[in-house]
PDB file of C-alpha atoms in Angstrom:
ATOM      1  CA  MET A   1      61.950 -37.290 -45.219  1.00 57.00           C
ATOM      2  CA  GLN A   2      64.588 -34.573 -44.928  1.00 60.00           C
ATOM      3  CA  GLN A   3      66.941 -34.096 -47.861  1.00 68.00           C
ATOM      4  CA  GLN A   4      70.597 -34.979 -47.138  1.00 75.00           C
ATOM      5  CA  GLN A   5      72.834 -31.880 -47.199  1.00 79.00           C
ATOM      6  CA  PRO A   6      76.006 -32.078 -49.308  1.00 82.00           C
ATOM      7  CA  VAL A   7      79.306 -32.304 -47.434  1.00 85.00           C
ATOM      8  CA  ASP A   8      81.297 -29.069 -47.531  1.00 89.00           C
ATOM      9  CA  PRO A   9      84.833 -28.150 -46.349  1.00 92.00           C
ATOM     10  CA  VAL A  10      83.515 -27.124 -42.934  1.00 94.00           C
ATOM     11  CA  ASP A  11      82.007 -30.591 -42.482  1.00 92.00           C
ATOM     12  CA  VAL A  12      85.395 -32.124 -43.267  1.00 94.00           C
ATOM     13  CA  ILE A  13      87.098 -29.912 -40.671  1.00 94.00           C
ATOM     14  CA  THR A  14      84.554 -30.625 -37.936  1.00 94.00           C
ATOM     15  CA  GLU A  15      84.653 -34.370 -38.690  1.00 94.00           C
ATOM     16  CA  GLN A  16      88.441 -34.285 -38.322  1.00 96.00           C
ATOM     17  CA  TRP A  17      88.096 -32.557 -34.949  1.00 95.00           C
ATOM     18  CA  ALA A  18      85.475 -35.102 -33.883  1.00 95.00           C
ATOM     19  CA  ARG A  19      87.969 -37.900 -34.572  1.00 96.00           C
ATOM     20  CA  VAL A  20      90.880 -36.358 -32.672  1.00 97.00           C
ATOM     21  CA  ARG A  21      88.945 -34.419 -30.015  1.00 96.00           C
ATOM     22  CA  PRO A  22      85.487 -35.957 -29.577  1.00 95.00           C
ATOM     23  CA  ASP A  23      85.041 -33.895 -26.413  1.00 97.00           C
ATOM     24  CA  LEU A  24      84.751 -30.640 -28.410  1.00 95.00           C
ATOM     25  CA  ASP A  25      81.406 -29.080 -29.325  1.00 96.00           C
ATOM     26  CA  THR A  26      82.080 -27.784 -32.842  1.00 95.00           C
ATOM     27  CA  ARG A  27      78.677 -26.193 -33.543  1.00 94.00           C
ATOM     28  CA  ALA A  28      80.210 -22.698 -33.372  1.00 94.00           C
ATOM     29  CA  MET A  29      82.890 -23.780 -35.837  1.00 94.00           C
ATOM     30  CA  GLU A  30      80.172 -25.027 -38.196  1.00 94.00           C
ATOM     31  CA  VAL A  31      78.380 -21.660 -38.090  1.00 94.00           C
ATOM     32  CA  PHE A  32      81.322 -19.263 -38.132  1.00 94.00           C
ATOM     33  CA  GLY A  33      83.393 -21.340 -40.534  1.00 95.00           C
ATOM     34  CA  ARG A  34      80.571 -21.062 -43.038  1.00 95.00           C
ATOM     35  CA  VAL A  35      79.972 -17.369 -42.288  1.00 95.00           C
ATOM     36  CA  PHE A  36      83.674 -16.620 -42.901  1.00 95.00           C
ATOM     37  CA  ARG A  37      83.766 -18.678 -46.104  1.00 95.00           C
ATOM     38  CA  LEU A  38      80.539 -17.067 -47.323  1.00 96.00           C
ATOM     39  CA  ALA A  39      81.899 -13.592 -46.575  1.00 95.00           C
ATOM     40  CA  ARG A  40      85.067 -14.338 -48.550  1.00 96.00           C
ATOM     41  CA  ALA A  41      83.168 -15.818 -51.498  1.00 96.00           C
ATOM     42  CA  MET A  42      80.706 -12.921 -51.627  1.00 96.00           C
ATOM     43  CA  GLY A  43      83.520 -10.406 -51.194  1.00 95.00           C
ATOM     44  CA  ASP A  44      85.198 -11.875 -54.280  1.00 96.00           C
ATOM     45  CA  ARG A  45      81.911 -11.735 -56.213  1.00 96.00           C
ATOM     46  CA  MET A  46      81.383  -8.116 -55.202  1.00 96.00           C
ATOM     47  CA  GLU A  47      84.918  -7.178 -56.309  1.00 96.00           C
ATOM     48  CA  ARG A  48      84.126  -8.660 -59.728  1.00 96.00           C
ATOM     49  CA  ALA A  49      80.780  -6.808 -59.836  1.00 97.00           C
ATOM     50  CA  TYR A  50      82.434  -3.433 -59.125  1.00 97.00           C
ATOM     51  CA  LYS A  51      85.481  -3.940 -61.372  1.00 97.00           C
ATOM     52  CA  PRO A  52      83.697  -2.748 -64.575  1.00 97.00           C
ATOM     53  CA  TYR A  53      83.076   0.550 -62.752  1.00 97.00           C
ATOM     54  CA  GLY A  54      86.775   0.954 -61.943  1.00 96.00           C
ATOM     55  CA  ILE A  55      86.265   0.720 -58.184  1.00 96.00           C
ATOM     56  CA  SER A  56      87.077  -1.733 -55.426  1.00 95.00           C
ATOM     57  CA  ARG A  57      84.759  -2.813 -52.603  1.00 94.00           C
ATOM     58  CA  GLY A  58      86.408  -0.307 -50.292  1.00 93.00           C
ATOM     59  CA  GLU A  59      85.917   2.519 -52.762  1.00 95.00           C
ATOM     60  CA  PHE A  60      82.340   1.385 -53.324  1.00 96.00           C
ATOM     61  CA  ASP A  61      81.794   1.671 -49.566  1.00 95.00           C
ATOM     62  CA  VAL A  62      82.940   5.311 -49.564  1.00 96.00           C
ATOM     63  CA  LEU A  63      80.734   6.263 -52.514  1.00 97.00           C
ATOM     64  CA  ALA A  64      77.759   4.309 -51.136  1.00 97.00           C
ATOM     65  CA  THR A  65      78.090   5.981 -47.732  1.00 96.00           C
ATOM     66  CA  LEU A  66      78.007   9.406 -49.363  1.00 97.00           C
ATOM     67  CA  ARG A  67      75.030   8.372 -51.522  1.00 97.00           C
ATOM     68  CA  ARG A  68      73.075   7.003 -48.551  1.00 96.00           C
ATOM     69  CA  SER A  69      73.652  10.232 -46.617  1.00 95.00           C
ATOM     70  CA  GLY A  70      71.151  11.949 -48.943  1.00 95.00           C
ATOM     71  CA  GLU A  71      71.458  15.290 -50.642  1.00 95.00           C
ATOM     72  CA  PRO A  72      73.838  17.084 -50.811  1.00 94.00           C
ATOM     73  CA  TYR A  73      75.772  13.738 -50.573  1.00 96.00           C
ATOM     74  CA  ALA A  74      78.436  15.271 -48.345  1.00 95.00           C
ATOM     75  CA  LEU A  75      80.180  14.121 -45.167  1.00 93.00           C
ATOM     76  CA  SER A  76      83.390  14.988 -43.373  1.00 90.00           C
ATOM     77  CA  PRO A  77      86.345  12.611 -43.692  1.00 90.00           C
ATOM     78  CA  ARG A  78      85.923  11.919 -39.960  1.00 88.00           C
ATOM     79  CA  GLU A  79      82.276  10.902 -40.435  1.00 90.00           C
ATOM     80  CA  LEU A  80      83.262   8.630 -43.319  1.00 92.00           C
ATOM     81  CA  SER A  81      86.077   7.046 -41.286  1.00 90.00           C
ATOM     82  CA  ALA A  82      83.766   6.410 -38.339  1.00 89.00           C
ATOM     83  CA  THR A  83      81.010   4.899 -40.497  1.00 89.00           C
ATOM     84  CA  LEU A  84      83.404   2.637 -42.397  1.00 90.00           C
ATOM     85  CA  MET A  85      85.584   1.823 -39.356  1.00 86.00           C
ATOM     86  CA  LEU A  86      88.737   2.980 -41.148  1.00 86.00           C
ATOM     87  CA  THR A  87      91.791   4.818 -39.937  1.00 86.00           C
ATOM     88  CA  THR A  88      92.225   8.344 -41.255  1.00 82.00           C
ATOM     89  CA  GLY A  89      95.224   7.127 -43.258  1.00 83.00           C
ATOM     90  CA  GLY A  90      93.184   4.381 -44.906  1.00 85.00           C
ATOM     91  CA  MET A  91      90.419   6.850 -45.670  1.00 88.00           C
ATOM     92  CA  THR A  92      92.833   9.384 -47.157  1.00 90.00           C
ATOM     93  CA  GLY A  93      94.106   6.834 -49.685  1.00 91.00           C
ATOM     94  CA  ARG A  94      90.597   5.960 -50.820  1.00 93.00           C
ATOM     95  CA  LEU A  95      89.561   9.604 -51.036  1.00 95.00           C
ATOM     96  CA  ASP A  96      92.681  10.477 -53.051  1.00 95.00           C
ATOM     97  CA  LYS A  97      91.949   7.779 -55.637  1.00 95.00           C
ATOM     98  CA  LEU A  98      88.243   8.625 -55.896  1.00 97.00           C
ATOM     99  CA  GLU A  99      88.986  12.338 -56.195  1.00 97.00           C
ATOM    100  CA  ARG A 100      91.540  11.707 -58.972  1.00 96.00           C
ATOM    101  CA  ALA A 101      88.862   9.670 -60.776  1.00 97.00           C
ATOM    102  CA  GLY A 102      86.455  12.619 -60.542  1.00 97.00           C
ATOM    103  CA  LEU A 103      83.940  10.712 -58.406  1.00 98.00           C
ATOM    104  CA  LEU A 104      84.107  13.005 -55.391  1.00 97.00           C
ATOM    105  CA  ARG A 105      85.594  16.324 -54.383  1.00 96.00           C
ATOM    106  CA  ARG A 106      87.003  17.661 -51.150  1.00 94.00           C
ATOM    107  CA  SER A 107      86.313  21.243 -50.193  1.00 92.00           C
ATOM    108  CA  PRO A 108      86.392  23.384 -47.066  1.00 87.00           C
ATOM    109  CA  ASP A 109      83.533  22.612 -44.664  1.00 82.00           C
ATOM    110  CA  PRO A 110      81.184  25.623 -44.671  1.00 81.00           C
ATOM    111  CA  HIS A 111      80.302  24.909 -41.022  1.00 79.00           C
ATOM    112  CA  ASP A 112      83.853  24.362 -39.729  1.00 79.00           C
ATOM    113  CA  ARG A 113      86.645  26.417 -41.261  1.00 77.00           C
ATOM    114  CA  ARG A 114      89.224  23.892 -39.998  1.00 82.00           C
ATOM    115  CA  GLY A 115      87.453  20.904 -41.563  1.00 82.00           C
ATOM    116  CA  LEU A 116      86.871  19.381 -44.951  1.00 88.00           C
ATOM    117  CA  GLN A 117      83.742  18.151 -46.643  1.00 93.00           C
ATOM    118  CA  VAL A 118      83.701  15.237 -49.090  1.00 95.00           C
ATOM    119  CA  THR A 119      80.960  15.436 -51.727  1.00 96.00           C
ATOM    120  CA  LEU A 120      79.906  13.106 -54.541  1.00 97.00           C
ATOM    121  CA  THR A 121      80.280  14.589 -57.997  1.00 97.00           C
ATOM    122  CA  GLU A 122      77.602  14.064 -60.647  1.00 97.00           C
ATOM    123  CA  GLU A 123      79.793  11.341 -62.156  1.00 98.00           C
ATOM    124  CA  GLY A 124      80.198   9.750 -58.712  1.00 97.00           C
ATOM    125  CA  LEU A 125      76.441   9.786 -58.182  1.00 97.00           C
ATOM    126  CA  ARG A 126      75.827   8.178 -61.583  1.00 98.00           C
ATOM    127  CA  LEU A 127      78.499   5.543 -61.008  1.00 98.00           C
ATOM    128  CA  ILE A 128      77.376   4.550 -57.497  1.00 98.00           C
ATOM    129  CA  ASP A 129      73.764   4.248 -58.604  1.00 97.00           C
ATOM    130  CA  GLU A 130      74.839   1.801 -61.331  1.00 97.00           C
ATOM    131  CA  ALA A 131      77.336  -0.064 -59.145  1.00 98.00           C
ATOM    132  CA  VAL A 132      74.875  -0.599 -56.290  1.00 97.00           C
ATOM    133  CA  GLY A 133      72.479  -2.202 -58.757  1.00 97.00           C
ATOM    134  CA  ALA A 134      75.214  -4.513 -60.049  1.00 97.00           C
ATOM    135  CA  GLY A 135      76.213  -5.481 -56.513  1.00 97.00           C
ATOM    136  CA  LEU A 136      72.644  -6.197 -55.450  1.00 97.00           C
ATOM    137  CA  ALA A 137      72.165  -8.336 -58.543  1.00 97.00           C
ATOM    138  CA  GLU A 138      75.128 -10.486 -57.437  1.00 95.00           C
ATOM    139  CA  GLU A 139      73.824 -10.747 -53.876  1.00 96.00           C
ATOM    140  CA  ASN A 140      70.309 -11.616 -55.046  1.00 96.00           C
ATOM    141  CA  ALA A 141      71.696 -14.260 -57.401  1.00 96.00           C
ATOM    142  CA  ALA A 142      73.478 -15.917 -54.477  1.00 96.00           C
ATOM    143  CA  LEU A 143      70.441 -15.563 -52.220  1.00 96.00           C
ATOM    144  CA  ALA A 144      68.281 -17.318 -54.824  1.00 96.00           C
ATOM    145  CA  ALA A 145      69.509 -20.599 -53.299  1.00 94.00           C
ATOM    146  CA  LEU A 146      67.067 -19.862 -50.436  1.00 96.00           C
ATOM    147  CA  SER A 147      63.340 -19.299 -50.446  1.00 96.00           C
ATOM    148  CA  THR A 148      62.042 -15.859 -49.456  1.00 96.00           C
ATOM    149  CA  GLU A 149      61.060 -17.276 -46.061  1.00 97.00           C
ATOM    150  CA  GLU A 150      64.459 -18.926 -45.545  1.00 96.00           C
ATOM    151  CA  ALA A 151      66.269 -15.711 -46.472  1.00 96.00           C
ATOM    152  CA  GLY A 152      64.146 -13.723 -44.020  1.00 96.00           C
ATOM    153  CA  HIS A 153      64.708 -16.298 -41.280  1.00 97.00           C
ATOM    154  CA  LEU A 154      68.470 -16.305 -41.918  1.00 96.00           C
ATOM    155  CA  ALA A 155      68.587 -12.501 -41.841  1.00 96.00           C
ATOM    156  CA  GLY A 156      66.816 -12.534 -38.484  1.00 96.00           C
ATOM    157  CA  LEU A 157      69.127 -15.183 -37.041  1.00 95.00           C
ATOM    158  CA  LEU A 158      72.209 -13.300 -38.214  1.00 95.00           C
ATOM    159  CA  ARG A 159      70.836 -10.066 -36.727  1.00 95.00           C
ATOM    160  CA  THR A 160      70.363 -11.820 -33.366  1.00 95.00           C
ATOM    161  CA  LEU A 161      73.848 -13.324 -33.484  1.00 93.00           C
ATOM    162  CA  LEU A 162      75.449 -10.047 -34.525  1.00 91.00           C
ATOM    163  CA  ASP A 163      73.663  -8.206 -31.722  1.00 92.00           C
ATOM    164  CA  ALA A 164      74.834 -10.815 -29.201  1.00 92.00           C
ATOM    165  CA  THR A 165      78.459 -10.428 -30.283  1.00 88.00           C
ATOM    166  CA  ALA A 166      78.526  -6.608 -30.437  1.00 83.00           C
ATOM    167  CA  GLU A 167      80.980  -5.089 -28.028  1.00 71.00           C
TER     168      GLU A 167
END
């Protein structure tokens, strides 16, 4: 016998639509409504996880992108903007704050005299290594609601769906 799932806000919404528009297929609403709500809830959890480090999720993303790039942990502002899908103006604000905090530095690009290079400082490297651990702990705590097999299956399904919606 299958266990009855608890009713959530998305169920309430789709049940309301079923009453007023029974002709609608609301399966997509059930999936994406939950994906959006999950993204918001996890975004809030991640903000709380990064707060003790004095950074926001957006600032975490900049530091993490530099860290993942490998030594010497340096990228151009353009490369950062492209990776994070940010405008140059949005990137400049994040870089300014992180540079003032001593977590990164901007310097002339040795390969392009017109360009800049953004590099993690030692303090930035230390901080991002701690913050990524704190963030993963939050994500793993949430994922503990699923078995290892369920989590792997969900990751695969989301990969397929994301690939199908890529422009």
